[in-house]
Short mmCIF file of C-alpha atoms in Angstrom, two decimals:
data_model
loop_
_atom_site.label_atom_id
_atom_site.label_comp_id
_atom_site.label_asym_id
_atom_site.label_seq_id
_atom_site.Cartn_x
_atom_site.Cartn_y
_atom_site.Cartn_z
CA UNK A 16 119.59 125.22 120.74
CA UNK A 17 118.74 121.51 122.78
CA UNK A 18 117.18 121.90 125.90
CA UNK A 19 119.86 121.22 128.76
CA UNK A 20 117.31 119.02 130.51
CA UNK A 21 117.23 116.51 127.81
CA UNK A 22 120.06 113.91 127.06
CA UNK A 23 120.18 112.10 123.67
CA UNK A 24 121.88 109.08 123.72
CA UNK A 25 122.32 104.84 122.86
CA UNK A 26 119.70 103.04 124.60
CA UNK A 27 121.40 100.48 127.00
CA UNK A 28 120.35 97.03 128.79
CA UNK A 29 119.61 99.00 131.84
CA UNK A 30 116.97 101.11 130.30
CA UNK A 31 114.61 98.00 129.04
CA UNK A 32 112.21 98.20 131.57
CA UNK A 33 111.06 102.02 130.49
CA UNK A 34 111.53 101.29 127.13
CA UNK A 35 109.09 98.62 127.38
CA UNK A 36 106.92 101.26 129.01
CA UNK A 37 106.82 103.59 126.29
CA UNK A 38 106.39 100.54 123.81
CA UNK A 39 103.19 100.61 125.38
CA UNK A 40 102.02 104.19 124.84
CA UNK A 41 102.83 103.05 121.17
CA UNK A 42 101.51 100.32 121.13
CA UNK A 43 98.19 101.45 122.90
CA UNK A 44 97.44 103.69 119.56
CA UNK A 45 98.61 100.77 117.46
CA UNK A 46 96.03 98.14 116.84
CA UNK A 47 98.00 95.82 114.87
CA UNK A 48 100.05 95.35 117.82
CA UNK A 49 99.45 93.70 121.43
CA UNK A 50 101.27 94.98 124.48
CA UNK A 51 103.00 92.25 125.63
CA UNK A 52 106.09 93.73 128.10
CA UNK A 53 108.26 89.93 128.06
CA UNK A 54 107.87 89.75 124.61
CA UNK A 55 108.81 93.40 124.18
CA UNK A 56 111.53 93.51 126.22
CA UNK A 57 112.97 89.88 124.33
CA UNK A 58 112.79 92.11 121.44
CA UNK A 59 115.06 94.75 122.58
CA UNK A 60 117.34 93.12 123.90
CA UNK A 61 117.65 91.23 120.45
CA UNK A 62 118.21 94.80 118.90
CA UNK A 63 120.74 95.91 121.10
CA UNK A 64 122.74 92.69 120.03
CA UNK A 65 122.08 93.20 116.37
CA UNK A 66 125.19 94.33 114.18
CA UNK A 67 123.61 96.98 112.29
CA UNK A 68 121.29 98.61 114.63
CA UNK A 69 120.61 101.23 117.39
CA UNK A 70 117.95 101.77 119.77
CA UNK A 71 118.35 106.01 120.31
CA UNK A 72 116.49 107.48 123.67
CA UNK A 73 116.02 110.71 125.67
CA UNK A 74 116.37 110.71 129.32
CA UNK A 75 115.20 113.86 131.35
CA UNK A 76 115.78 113.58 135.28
CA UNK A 77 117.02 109.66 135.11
CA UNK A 78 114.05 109.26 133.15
CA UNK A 79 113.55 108.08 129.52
CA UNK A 80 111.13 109.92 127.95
CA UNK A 81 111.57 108.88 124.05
CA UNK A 82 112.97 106.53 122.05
CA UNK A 83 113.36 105.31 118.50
CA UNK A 84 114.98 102.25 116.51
CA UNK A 85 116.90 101.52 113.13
CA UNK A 86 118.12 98.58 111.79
CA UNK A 87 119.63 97.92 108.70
CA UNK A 88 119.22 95.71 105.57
CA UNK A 89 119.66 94.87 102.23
CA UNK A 90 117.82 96.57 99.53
CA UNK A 91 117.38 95.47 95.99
CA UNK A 92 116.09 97.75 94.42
CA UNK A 93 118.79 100.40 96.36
CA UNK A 94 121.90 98.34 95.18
CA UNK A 95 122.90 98.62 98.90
CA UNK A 96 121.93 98.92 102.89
CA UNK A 97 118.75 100.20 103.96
CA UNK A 98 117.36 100.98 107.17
CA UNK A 99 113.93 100.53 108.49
CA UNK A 100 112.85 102.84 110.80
CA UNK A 101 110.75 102.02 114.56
CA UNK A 102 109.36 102.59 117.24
CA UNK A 103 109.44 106.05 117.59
CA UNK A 104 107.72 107.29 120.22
CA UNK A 105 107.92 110.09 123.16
CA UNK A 106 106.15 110.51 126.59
CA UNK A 107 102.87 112.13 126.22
CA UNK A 108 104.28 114.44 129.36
CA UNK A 109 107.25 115.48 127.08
CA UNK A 110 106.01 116.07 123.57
CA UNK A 111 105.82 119.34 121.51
CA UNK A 112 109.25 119.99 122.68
CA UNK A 113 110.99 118.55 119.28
CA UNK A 114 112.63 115.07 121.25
CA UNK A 115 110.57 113.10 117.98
CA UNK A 116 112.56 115.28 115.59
CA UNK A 117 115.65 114.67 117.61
CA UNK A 118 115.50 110.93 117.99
CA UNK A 119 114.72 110.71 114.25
CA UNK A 120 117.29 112.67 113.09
CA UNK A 121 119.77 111.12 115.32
CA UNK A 122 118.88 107.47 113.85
CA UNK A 123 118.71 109.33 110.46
CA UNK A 124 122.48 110.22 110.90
CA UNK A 125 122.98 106.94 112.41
CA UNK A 126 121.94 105.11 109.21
CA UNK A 127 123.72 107.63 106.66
CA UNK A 128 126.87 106.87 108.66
CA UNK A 129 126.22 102.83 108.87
CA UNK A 130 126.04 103.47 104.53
CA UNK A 131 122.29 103.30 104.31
CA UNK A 132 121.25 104.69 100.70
CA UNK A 133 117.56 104.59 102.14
CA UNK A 134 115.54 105.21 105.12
CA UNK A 135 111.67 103.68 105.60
CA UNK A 136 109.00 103.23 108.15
CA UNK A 137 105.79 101.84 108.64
CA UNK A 138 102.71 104.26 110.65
CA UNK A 139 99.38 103.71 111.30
CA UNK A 140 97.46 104.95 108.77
CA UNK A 141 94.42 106.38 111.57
CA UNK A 142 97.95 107.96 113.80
CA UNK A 143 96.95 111.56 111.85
CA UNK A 144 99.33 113.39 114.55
CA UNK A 145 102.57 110.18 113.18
CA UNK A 146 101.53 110.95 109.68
CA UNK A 147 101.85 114.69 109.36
CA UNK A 148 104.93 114.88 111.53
CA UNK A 149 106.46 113.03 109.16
CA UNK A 150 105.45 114.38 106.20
CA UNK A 151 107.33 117.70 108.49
CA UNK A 152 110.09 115.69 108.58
CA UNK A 153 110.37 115.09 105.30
CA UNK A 154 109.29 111.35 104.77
CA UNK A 155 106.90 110.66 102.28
CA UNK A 156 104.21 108.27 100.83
CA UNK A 157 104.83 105.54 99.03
CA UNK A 158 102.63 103.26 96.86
CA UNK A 159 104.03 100.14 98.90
CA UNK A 160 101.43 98.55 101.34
CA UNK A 161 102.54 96.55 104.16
CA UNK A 162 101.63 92.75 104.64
CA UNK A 163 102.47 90.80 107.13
CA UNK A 164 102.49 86.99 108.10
CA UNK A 165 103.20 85.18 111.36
CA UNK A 166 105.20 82.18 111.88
CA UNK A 167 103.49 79.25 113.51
CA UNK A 168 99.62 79.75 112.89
CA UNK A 169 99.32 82.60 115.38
CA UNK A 170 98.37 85.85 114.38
CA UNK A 171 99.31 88.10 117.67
CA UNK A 172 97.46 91.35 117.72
CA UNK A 173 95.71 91.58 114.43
CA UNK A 174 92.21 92.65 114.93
CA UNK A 175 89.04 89.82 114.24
#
């Protein structure tokens, strides 16, 4: 049964600003990433007004204490819609209470009803604690290796 003093629902514009906050605690454990809350907070509000996506959160006392994103694309080798998987991430004040494996199983059902054949998602390899909860989930390893190249010359947030 869900704990009565957690709410699961669509993140909206008015929740940015704590969104962006727990971007950060993300972030922080993240090092390909730099916390950067204006650029953060251009990004969701870019996903909110994406066709295809959802930004999912938990709010406890007017407070939201977890979130996580899905978007969805085209995949190739599917034959159809796929959705890649983000920024999931819950208060360090609120976890152990199962609001990870609510938020992805809410974006999980999400994606299954937008017609995604596939889900995916991209962890830090050293996040040990990401990694086995979601091999617990049910997610698995994949040969695949992420690269990544920025636009413009800059590479934000990449270590030297």
């Amino acid at each position: 049964m869900r704990d009565r003093r957690y709410r699961l629902r669509q993140a909206r514009e008015g929740d940015i600003g704590q969104l962006v906050s727990l971007l950060g605690v993300l972030f922080a454990l993240e090092q390909d990433f730099t916390i950067d809350p204006e650029i953060q907070g251009r990004g969701l509000r870019m996903l909110m007004g994406l066709e295809g996506s959802v930004i999912q959160c938990v709010e406890s006392g007017g407070r939201i204490v977890g979130m996580c994103s899905a978007q969805c694309l085209v995949s190739t080798a599917e034959g159809g819609l796929s959705a890649l998987v983000e920024d999931l991430v819950v208060a360090e004040d609120h976890r152990g209470k199962g609001l990870g494996a609510m938020l992805l199983s809410s974006v999980e059902i999400w994606a299954e009803s937008h017609g995604a054949l596939r889900l995916q998602l991209l962890a830090d390899q050293t996040n040990l604690e990401a990694l086995g909860f979601y091999n617990r989930m049910g997610w698995r390893e994949t040969r695949m290796v992420c690269r990544r190249k920025t636009m413009g010359g800059v590479e934000r947030g990449l270590p030297a």
